[in-house]
PDB file of N, CA and C in Angstrom:
ATOM      1  N   UNK H   1     -26.608 -12.512 -70.959  1.00  0.00           N
ATOM      2  CA  UNK H   1     -25.916 -12.441 -72.447  1.00  0.00           C
ATOM      3  C   UNK H   1     -25.908 -10.899 -73.494  1.00  0.00           C
ATOM      4  N   UNK H   2     -26.968 -10.685 -73.129  1.00  0.00           N
ATOM      5  CA  UNK H   2     -27.517  -9.127 -74.233  1.00  0.00           C
ATOM      6  C   UNK H   2     -25.897  -8.274 -73.908  1.00  0.00           C
ATOM      7  N   UNK H   3     -25.368  -7.978 -72.557  1.00  0.00           N
ATOM      8  CA  UNK H   3     -24.743  -7.233 -72.432  1.00  0.00           C
ATOM      9  C   UNK H   3     -23.320  -7.939 -73.061  1.00  0.00           C
ATOM     10  N   UNK H   4     -23.084  -9.258 -73.056  1.00  0.00           N
ATOM     11  CA  UNK H   4     -21.620  -9.776 -73.474  1.00  0.00           C
ATOM     12  C   UNK H   4     -21.938  -9.588 -75.236  1.00  0.00           C
ATOM     13  N   UNK H   5     -22.795  -9.545 -76.137  1.00  0.00           N
ATOM     14  CA  UNK H   5     -23.125  -9.317 -76.891  1.00  0.00           C
ATOM     15  C   UNK H   5     -22.744  -7.955 -77.673  1.00  0.00           C
ATOM     16  N   UNK H   6     -23.478  -6.976 -76.530  1.00  0.00           N
ATOM     17  CA  UNK H   6     -23.573  -5.890 -76.977  1.00  0.00           C
ATOM     18  C   UNK H   6     -22.279  -5.330 -76.824  1.00  0.00           C
ATOM     19  N   UNK H   7     -21.054  -5.882 -75.994  1.00  0.00           N
ATOM     20  CA  UNK H   7     -19.867  -5.650 -75.855  1.00  0.00           C
ATOM     21  C   UNK H   7     -18.500  -5.522 -76.670  1.00  0.00           C
ATOM     22  N   UNK H   8     -19.545  -7.005 -77.409  1.00  0.00           N
ATOM     23  CA  UNK H   8     -18.288  -7.949 -78.535  1.00  0.00           C
ATOM     24  C   UNK H   8     -18.475  -6.839 -79.537  1.00  0.00           C
ATOM     25  N   UNK H   9     -20.142  -6.560 -80.314  1.00  0.00           N
ATOM     26  CA  UNK H   9     -20.654  -6.140 -81.132  1.00  0.00           C
ATOM     27  C   UNK H   9     -19.659  -4.204 -80.726  1.00  0.00           C
ATOM     28  N   UNK H  10     -19.498  -4.010 -79.721  1.00  0.00           N
ATOM     29  CA  UNK H  10     -18.783  -2.300 -79.564  1.00  0.00           C
ATOM     30  C   UNK H  10     -17.620  -2.781 -80.119  1.00  0.00           C
ATOM     31  N   UNK H  11     -16.862  -3.336 -79.700  1.00  0.00           N
ATOM     32  CA  UNK H  11     -15.518  -3.839 -79.734  1.00  0.00           C
ATOM     33  C   UNK H  11     -15.194  -4.030 -81.501  1.00  0.00           C
ATOM     34  N   UNK H  12     -15.886  -4.600 -81.971  1.00  0.00           N
ATOM     35  CA  UNK H  12     -15.695  -5.011 -83.573  1.00  0.00           C
ATOM     36  C   UNK H  12     -15.633  -3.877 -83.988  1.00  0.00           C
ATOM     37  N   UNK H  13     -17.226  -3.175 -83.915  1.00  0.00           N
ATOM     38  CA  UNK H  13     -16.868  -1.517 -84.682  1.00  0.00           C
ATOM     39  C   UNK H  13     -15.894  -0.609 -84.225  1.00  0.00           C
ATOM     40  N   UNK H  14     -15.332  -0.708 -83.668  1.00  0.00           N
ATOM     41  CA  UNK H  14     -13.856   0.135 -82.889  1.00  0.00           C
ATOM     42  C   UNK H  14     -12.861  -0.629 -84.036  1.00  0.00           C
ATOM     43  N   UNK H  15     -12.737  -1.830 -83.650  1.00  0.00           N
ATOM     44  CA  UNK H  15     -12.012  -2.411 -84.511  1.00  0.00           C
ATOM     45  C   UNK H  15     -11.943  -1.854 -85.962  1.00  0.00           C
ATOM     46  N   UNK H  16     -13.090  -2.165 -86.417  1.00  0.00           N
ATOM     47  CA  UNK H  16     -12.892  -1.900 -87.924  1.00  0.00           C
ATOM     48  C   UNK H  16     -12.950  -0.490 -88.593  1.00  0.00           C
ATOM     49  N   UNK H  17     -13.315   0.166 -87.298  1.00  0.00           N
ATOM     50  CA  UNK H  17     -13.129   1.805 -88.047  1.00  0.00           C
ATOM     51  C   UNK H  17     -11.424   1.664 -87.848  1.00  0.00           C
ATOM     52  N   UNK H  18     -10.508   1.537 -86.577  1.00  0.00           N
ATOM     53  CA  UNK H  18      -9.151   1.614 -86.695  1.00  0.00           C
ATOM     54  C   UNK H  18      -8.376   1.006 -88.025  1.00  0.00           C
ATOM     55  N   UNK H  19      -8.812  -0.047 -88.151  1.00  0.00           N
ATOM     56  CA  UNK H  19      -8.765  -0.897 -89.903  1.00  0.00           C
ATOM     57  C   UNK H  19      -8.994  -0.317 -90.836  1.00  0.00           C
ATOM     58  N   UNK H  20      -9.733   0.593 -90.928  1.00  0.00           N
ATOM     59  CA  UNK H  20     -10.078   1.640 -92.267  1.00  0.00           C
ATOM     60  C   UNK H  20      -9.762   2.600 -91.938  1.00  0.00           C
ATOM     61  N   UNK H  21      -9.105   3.560 -91.222  1.00  0.00           N
ATOM     62  CA  UNK H  21      -8.357   4.490 -90.569  1.00  0.00           C
ATOM     63  C   UNK H  21      -6.876   3.884 -91.353  1.00  0.00           C
ATOM     64  N   UNK H  22      -6.399   2.622 -90.838  1.00  0.00           N
ATOM     65  CA  UNK H  22      -5.122   2.008 -91.558  1.00  0.00           C
ATOM     66  C   UNK H  22      -4.822   1.798 -92.635  1.00  0.00           C
ATOM     67  N   UNK H  23      -6.372   1.716 -93.287  1.00  0.00           N
ATOM     68  CA  UNK H  23      -5.714   1.297 -94.555  1.00  0.00           C
ATOM     69  C   UNK H  23      -6.387   3.146 -95.356  1.00  0.00           C
ATOM     70  N   UNK H  24      -6.650   3.284 -94.914  1.00  0.00           N
ATOM     71  CA  UNK H  24      -6.751   5.207 -95.627  1.00  0.00           C
ATOM     72  C   UNK H  24      -5.181   5.297 -95.817  1.00  0.00           C
ATOM     73  N   UNK H  25      -4.580   5.425 -94.367  1.00  0.00           N
ATOM     74  CA  UNK H  25      -3.112   5.733 -94.476  1.00  0.00           C
ATOM     75  C   UNK H  25      -2.288   4.981 -94.970  1.00  0.00           C
ATOM     76  N   UNK H  26      -2.422   3.583 -95.287  1.00  0.00           N
ATOM     77  CA  UNK H  26      -1.643   2.612 -96.409  1.00  0.00           C
ATOM     78  C   UNK H  26      -1.580   3.069 -97.523  1.00  0.00           C
ATOM     79  N   UNK H  27      -3.105   3.272 -98.323  1.00  0.00           N
ATOM     80  CA  UNK H  27      -3.561   3.659 -99.597  1.00  0.00           C
ATOM     81  C   UNK H  27      -2.806   5.292 -99.727  1.00  0.00           C
ATOM     82  N   UNK H  28      -2.345   5.964 -99.230  1.00  0.00           N
ATOM     83  CA  UNK H  28      -1.926   7.502 -98.874  1.00  0.00           C
ATOM     84  C   UNK H  28      -0.652   6.749 -98.766  1.00  0.00           C
ATOM     85  N   UNK H  29      -0.324   5.975 -97.854  1.00  0.00           N
ATOM     86  CA  UNK H  29       1.557   6.095 -98.276  1.00  0.00           C
ATOM     87  C   UNK H  29       2.044   5.495 -99.491  1.00  0.00           C
ATOM     88  N   UNK H  30       1.037   4.518 -99.947  1.00  0.00           N
ATOM     89  CA  UNK H  30       1.390   3.348-101.157  1.00  0.00           C
ATOM     90  C   UNK H  30       1.333   4.942-102.638  1.00  0.00           C
ATOM     91  N   UNK H  31       0.345   5.583-102.463  1.00  0.00           N
ATOM     92  CA  UNK H  31      -0.039   6.705-103.237  1.00  0.00           C
ATOM     93  C   UNK H  31       1.617   7.702-103.553  1.00  0.00           C
ATOM     94  N   UNK H  32       1.939   8.026-102.136  1.00  0.00           N
ATOM     95  CA  UNK H  32       3.058   9.119-102.260  1.00  0.00           C
ATOM     96  C   UNK H  32       4.516   8.170-102.878  1.00  0.00           C
ATOM     97  N   UNK H  33       4.640   6.581-102.047  1.00  0.00           N
ATOM     98  CA  UNK H  33       5.940   6.042-102.796  1.00  0.00           C
ATOM     99  C   UNK H  33       5.399   5.944-104.221  1.00  0.00           C
ATOM    100  N   UNK H  34       4.410   5.587-104.811  1.00  0.00           N
ATOM    101  CA  UNK H  34       4.400   5.468-106.138  1.00  0.00           C
ATOM    102  C   UNK H  34       5.332   7.006-107.168  1.00  0.00           C
ATOM    103  N   UNK H  35       4.350   7.918-106.522  1.00  0.00           N
ATOM    104  CA  UNK H  35       4.530   8.793-107.145  1.00  0.00           C
ATOM    105  C   UNK H  35       6.635   9.477-106.654  1.00  0.00           C
ATOM    106  N   UNK H  36       6.968   9.021-105.422  1.00  0.00           N
ATOM    107  CA  UNK H  36       8.370   8.911-105.385  1.00  0.00           C
ATOM    108  C   UNK H  36       9.302   7.848-107.061  1.00  0.00           C
ATOM    109  N   UNK H  37       8.658   7.018-106.639  1.00  0.00           N
ATOM    110  CA  UNK H  37       9.213   5.992-107.799  1.00  0.00           C
ATOM    111  C   UNK H  37       9.791   6.243-109.040  1.00  0.00           C
ATOM    112  N   UNK H  38       7.908   7.051-109.159  1.00  0.00           N
ATOM    113  CA  UNK H  38       8.097   7.682-110.656  1.00  0.00           C
ATOM    114  C   UNK H  38       8.783   8.750-110.986  1.00  0.00           C
ATOM    115  N   UNK H  39       9.399   9.859-110.099  1.00  0.00           N
ATOM    116  CA  UNK H  39      10.161  10.317-109.901  1.00  0.00           C
ATOM    117  C   UNK H  39      11.629   9.976-110.143  1.00  0.00           C
ATOM    118  N   UNK H  40      12.150   9.078-109.546  1.00  0.00           N
ATOM    119  CA  UNK H  40      13.043   8.760-108.994  1.00  0.00           C
ATOM    120  C   UNK H  40      13.691   8.273-110.482  1.00  0.00           C
ATOM    121  N   UNK H  41      12.615   7.222-111.007  1.00  0.00           N
ATOM    122  CA  UNK H  41      12.926   6.692-112.888  1.00  0.00           C
ATOM    123  C   UNK H  41      13.001   7.706-113.252  1.00  0.00           C
ATOM    124  N   UNK H  42      12.462   8.846-113.205  1.00  0.00           N
ATOM    125  CA  UNK H  42      12.571   9.650-114.580  1.00  0.00           C
ATOM    126  C   UNK H  42      13.866  10.643-114.316  1.00  0.00           C
ATOM    127  N   UNK H  43      14.699  10.391-113.357  1.00  0.00           N
ATOM    128  CA  UNK H  43      16.012  10.925-112.968  1.00  0.00           C
ATOM    129  C   UNK H  43      16.945  10.118-112.774  1.00  0.00           C
ATOM    130  N   UNK H  44      16.367   8.751-113.351  1.00  0.00           N
ATOM    131  CA  UNK H  44      17.554   7.876-113.496  1.00  0.00           C
ATOM    132  C   UNK H  44      18.012   7.640-114.825  1.00  0.00           C
ATOM    133  N   UNK H  45      19.055   6.962-115.011  1.00  0.00           N
ATOM    134  CA  UNK H  45      19.286   6.976-116.600  1.00  0.00           C
ATOM    135  C   UNK H  45      19.463   5.784-117.141  1.00  0.00           C
ATOM    136  N   UNK H  46      18.984   5.061-118.350  1.00  0.00           N
ATOM    137  CA  UNK H  46      18.674   3.704-118.792  1.00  0.00           C
ATOM    138  C   UNK H  46      19.776   2.671-118.235  1.00  0.00           C
ATOM    139  N   UNK H  47      21.239   3.056-117.877  1.00  0.00           N
ATOM    140  CA  UNK H  47      21.997   2.185-117.336  1.00  0.00           C
ATOM    141  C   UNK H  47      21.270   1.425-115.676  1.00  0.00           C
ATOM    142  N   UNK H  48      21.222   2.728-114.742  1.00  0.00           N
ATOM    143  CA  UNK H  48      20.702   2.464-113.632  1.00  0.00           C
ATOM    144  C   UNK H  48      19.200   1.718-113.626  1.00  0.00           C
ATOM    145  N   UNK H  49      18.400   1.743-114.652  1.00  0.00           N
ATOM    146  CA  UNK H  49      17.549   1.183-114.632  1.00  0.00           C
ATOM    147  C   UNK H  49      17.717  -0.402-114.939  1.00  0.00           C
ATOM    148  N   UNK H  50      18.526  -0.469-116.151  1.00  0.00           N
ATOM    149  CA  UNK H  50      19.198  -2.004-116.459  1.00  0.00           C
ATOM    150  C   UNK H  50      19.613  -2.440-114.976  1.00  0.00           C
ATOM    151  N   UNK H  51      20.073  -2.161-114.221  1.00  0.00           N
ATOM    152  CA  UNK H  51      20.989  -2.416-113.266  1.00  0.00           C
ATOM    153  C   UNK H  51      19.566  -3.405-112.062  1.00  0.00           C
ATOM    154  N   UNK H  52      18.272  -2.727-112.153  1.00  0.00           N
ATOM    155  CA  UNK H  52      17.549  -3.321-110.927  1.00  0.00           C
ATOM    156  C   UNK H  52      17.025  -4.571-111.100  1.00  0.00           C
ATOM    157  N   UNK H  53      17.032  -5.048-112.177  1.00  0.00           N
ATOM    158  CA  UNK H  53      16.559  -6.559-111.934  1.00  0.00           C
ATOM    159  C   UNK H  53      17.692  -7.367-111.210  1.00  0.00           C
ATOM    160  N   UNK H  54      19.221  -7.032-111.995  1.00  0.00           N
ATOM    161  CA  UNK H  54      19.872  -7.854-110.897  1.00  0.00           C
ATOM    162  C   UNK H  54      19.718  -7.554-109.352  1.00  0.00           C
ATOM    163  N   UNK H  55      19.782  -6.214-109.156  1.00  0.00           N
ATOM    164  CA  UNK H  55      19.939  -6.203-107.799  1.00  0.00           C
ATOM    165  C   UNK H  55      18.213  -6.903-107.048  1.00  0.00           C
ATOM    166  N   UNK H  56      18.031  -7.113-107.831  1.00  0.00           N
ATOM    167  CA  UNK H  56      16.674  -7.896-106.722  1.00  0.00           C
ATOM    168  C   UNK H  56      17.018  -9.065-107.220  1.00  0.00           C
ATOM    169  N   UNK H  57      17.598 -10.119-107.957  1.00  0.00           N
ATOM    170  CA  UNK H  57      18.229 -10.915-107.554  1.00  0.00           C
ATOM    171  C   UNK H  57      19.297 -10.938-106.893  1.00  0.00           C
ATOM    172  N   UNK H  58      19.842 -10.046-106.334  1.00  0.00           N
ATOM    173  CA  UNK H  58      21.443  -9.813-105.232  1.00  0.00           C
ATOM    174  C   UNK H  58      20.551  -8.654-103.862  1.00  0.00           C
ATOM    175  N   UNK H  59      19.627  -8.748-103.118  1.00  0.00           N
ATOM    176  CA  UNK H  59      18.868  -7.881-102.060  1.00  0.00           C
ATOM    177  C   UNK H  59      19.971  -7.577-100.933  1.00  0.00           C
ATOM    178  N   UNK H  60      21.350  -8.143-101.051  1.00  0.00           N
ATOM    179  CA  UNK H  60      22.129  -7.422-100.277  1.00  0.00           C
ATOM    180  C   UNK H  60      22.745  -6.198-100.562  1.00  0.00           C
ATOM    181  N   UNK H  61      23.323  -5.954-101.863  1.00  0.00           N
ATOM    182  CA  UNK H  61      23.322  -5.006-102.238  1.00  0.00           C
ATOM    183  C   UNK H  61      22.274  -3.813-102.731  1.00  0.00           C
ATOM    184  N   UNK H  62      21.376  -4.226-102.770  1.00  0.00           N
ATOM    185  CA  UNK H  62      20.266  -3.225-102.959  1.00  0.00           C
ATOM    186  C   UNK H  62      19.790  -1.783-102.400  1.00  0.00           C
ATOM    187  N   UNK H  63      20.258  -1.798-101.309  1.00  0.00           N
ATOM    188  CA  UNK H  63      20.018  -0.386-100.797  1.00  0.00           C
ATOM    189  C   UNK H  63      21.525   0.247-100.984  1.00  0.00           C
ATOM    190  N   UNK H  64      22.571  -0.004-101.082  1.00  0.00           N
ATOM    191  CA  UNK H  64      23.524   0.725-101.219  1.00  0.00           C
ATOM    192  C   UNK H  64      23.323   1.319-102.779  1.00  0.00           C
ATOM    193  N   UNK H  65      22.733   0.395-103.936  1.00  0.00           N
ATOM    194  CA  UNK H  65      22.642   0.535-105.498  1.00  0.00           C
ATOM    195  C   UNK H  65      21.036   1.776-105.414  1.00  0.00           C
ATOM    196  N   UNK H  66      20.267   1.685-104.409  1.00  0.00           N
ATOM    197  CA  UNK H  66      19.361   2.722-104.844  1.00  0.00           C
ATOM    198  C   UNK H  66      19.827   4.021-104.381  1.00  0.00           C
ATOM    199  N   UNK H  67      20.355   3.955-103.230  1.00  0.00           N
ATOM    200  CA  UNK H  67      21.337   5.131-102.332  1.00  0.00           C
ATOM    201  C   UNK H  67      21.967   5.550-103.906  1.00  0.00           C
ATOM    202  N   UNK H  68      23.074   5.100-104.189  1.00  0.00           N
ATOM    203  CA  UNK H  68      23.481   5.877-105.501  1.00  0.00           C
ATOM    204  C   UNK H  68      22.608   6.408-106.750  1.00  0.00           C
ATOM    205  N   UNK H  69      21.481   6.039-106.948  1.00  0.00           N
ATOM    206  CA  UNK H  69      20.541   6.441-107.875  1.00  0.00           C
ATOM    207  C   UNK H  69      19.632   7.290-107.304  1.00  0.00           C
ATOM    208  N   UNK H  70      19.551   7.485-105.973  1.00  0.00           N
ATOM    209  CA  UNK H  70      18.977   8.436-105.345  1.00  0.00           C
ATOM    210  C   UNK H  70      19.453   9.599-105.348  1.00  0.00           C
ATOM    211  N   UNK H  71      20.542   9.539-105.727  1.00  0.00           N
ATOM    212  CA  UNK H  71      21.822  11.166-105.169  1.00  0.00           C
ATOM    213  C   UNK H  71      21.123  12.075-106.467  1.00  0.00           C
ATOM    214  N   UNK H  72      21.315  11.866-107.300  1.00  0.00           N
ATOM    215  CA  UNK H  72      21.166  12.921-108.407  1.00  0.00           C
ATOM    216  C   UNK H  72      20.524  14.423-107.795  1.00  0.00           C
ATOM    217  N   UNK H  73      20.542  15.249-108.186  1.00  0.00           N
ATOM    218  CA  UNK H  73      20.175  16.313-107.263  1.00  0.00           C
ATOM    219  C   UNK H  73      18.648  16.407-107.967  1.00  0.00           C
ATOM    220  N   UNK H  74      17.333  16.423-107.087  1.00  0.00           N
ATOM    221  CA  UNK H  74      16.311  16.369-107.033  1.00  0.00           C
ATOM    222  C   UNK H  74      15.558  17.559-107.130  1.00  0.00           C
ATOM    223  N   UNK H  75      14.342  17.580-108.428  1.00  0.00           N
ATOM    224  CA  UNK H  75      13.568  19.167-108.260  1.00  0.00           C
ATOM    225  C   UNK H  75      12.988  19.262-106.900  1.00  0.00           C
ATOM    226  N   UNK H  76      12.294  20.399-106.512  1.00  0.00           N
ATOM    227  CA  UNK H  76      11.297  20.336-105.037  1.00  0.00           C
ATOM    228  C   UNK H  76      10.507  19.497-105.071  1.00  0.00           C
ATOM    229  N   UNK H  77       9.920  18.964-104.647  1.00  0.00           N
ATOM    230  CA  UNK H  77       9.096  17.877-104.113  1.00  0.00           C
ATOM    231  C   UNK H  77       8.225  18.491-102.944  1.00  0.00           C
ATOM    232  N   UNK H  78       6.551  18.262-103.401  1.00  0.00           N
ATOM    233  CA  UNK H  78       5.770  18.666-102.552  1.00  0.00           C
ATOM    234  C   UNK H  78       5.896  17.784-101.294  1.00  0.00           C
ATOM    235  N   UNK H  79       5.738  18.853 -99.703  1.00  0.00           N
ATOM    236  CA  UNK H  79       5.781  18.084 -98.473  1.00  0.00           C
ATOM    237  C   UNK H  79       5.550  17.047 -98.404  1.00  0.00           C
ATOM    238  N   UNK H  80       6.091  15.860 -97.621  1.00  0.00           N
ATOM    239  CA  UNK H  80       6.145  14.628 -97.634  1.00  0.00           C
ATOM    240  C   UNK H  80       5.145  15.260 -96.222  1.00  0.00           C
ATOM    241  N   UNK H  81       3.758  13.817 -95.977  1.00  0.00           N
ATOM    242  CA  UNK H  81       3.127  14.136 -95.212  1.00  0.00           C
ATOM    243  C   UNK H  81       3.068  12.776 -94.208  1.00  0.00           C
ATOM    244  N   UNK H  82       3.343  13.378 -92.720  1.00  0.00           N
ATOM    245  CA  UNK H  82       3.808  12.498 -91.445  1.00  0.00           C
ATOM    246  C   UNK H  82       3.194  11.320 -91.855  1.00  0.00           C
ATOM    247  N   UNK H  83       3.895   9.976 -91.277  1.00  0.00           N
ATOM    248  CA  UNK H  83       4.113   8.659 -90.776  1.00  0.00           C
ATOM    249  C   UNK H  83       3.338   8.353 -89.504  1.00  0.00           C
ATOM    250  N   UNK H  84       1.965   8.331 -89.653  1.00  0.00           N
ATOM    251  CA  UNK H  84       1.232   8.338 -88.273  1.00  0.00           C
ATOM    252  C   UNK H  84       0.759   6.985 -88.327  1.00  0.00           C
ATOM    253  N   UNK H  85       0.909   6.428 -87.362  1.00  0.00           N
ATOM    254  CA  UNK H  85       0.059   5.309 -87.350  1.00  0.00           C
ATOM    255  C   UNK H  85      -0.507   5.140 -86.010  1.00  0.00           C
ATOM    256  N   UNK H  86      -2.022   4.346 -86.538  1.00  0.00           N
ATOM    257  CA  UNK H  86      -3.273   4.633 -85.196  1.00  0.00           C
ATOM    258  C   UNK H  86      -3.462   3.087 -84.257  1.00  0.00           C
ATOM    259  N   UNK H  87      -2.481   2.559 -84.592  1.00  0.00           N
ATOM    260  CA  UNK H  87      -2.110   1.327 -83.623  1.00  0.00           C
ATOM    261  C   UNK H  87      -1.792   1.451 -82.273  1.00  0.00           C
TER     262      UNK H  87
END
């Protein structure tokens, strides 16, 4: 019984470490996306921003309109971190 218990405890600890690493990566990715969102908002004009609520009601056209918003020339951005998953 002790062998089973120790094996399960080891497996749980290992899974906890994997989940902690995934949380860390997701927090970093979220931070990166928030910075990118702020940059895109600063580069867009008020007309484009006023269209966003209408886009959310119509998800089919969202990607096309967002691509149009993202097209203005962008200033130099810091290099993005690679998206690595540990699953």
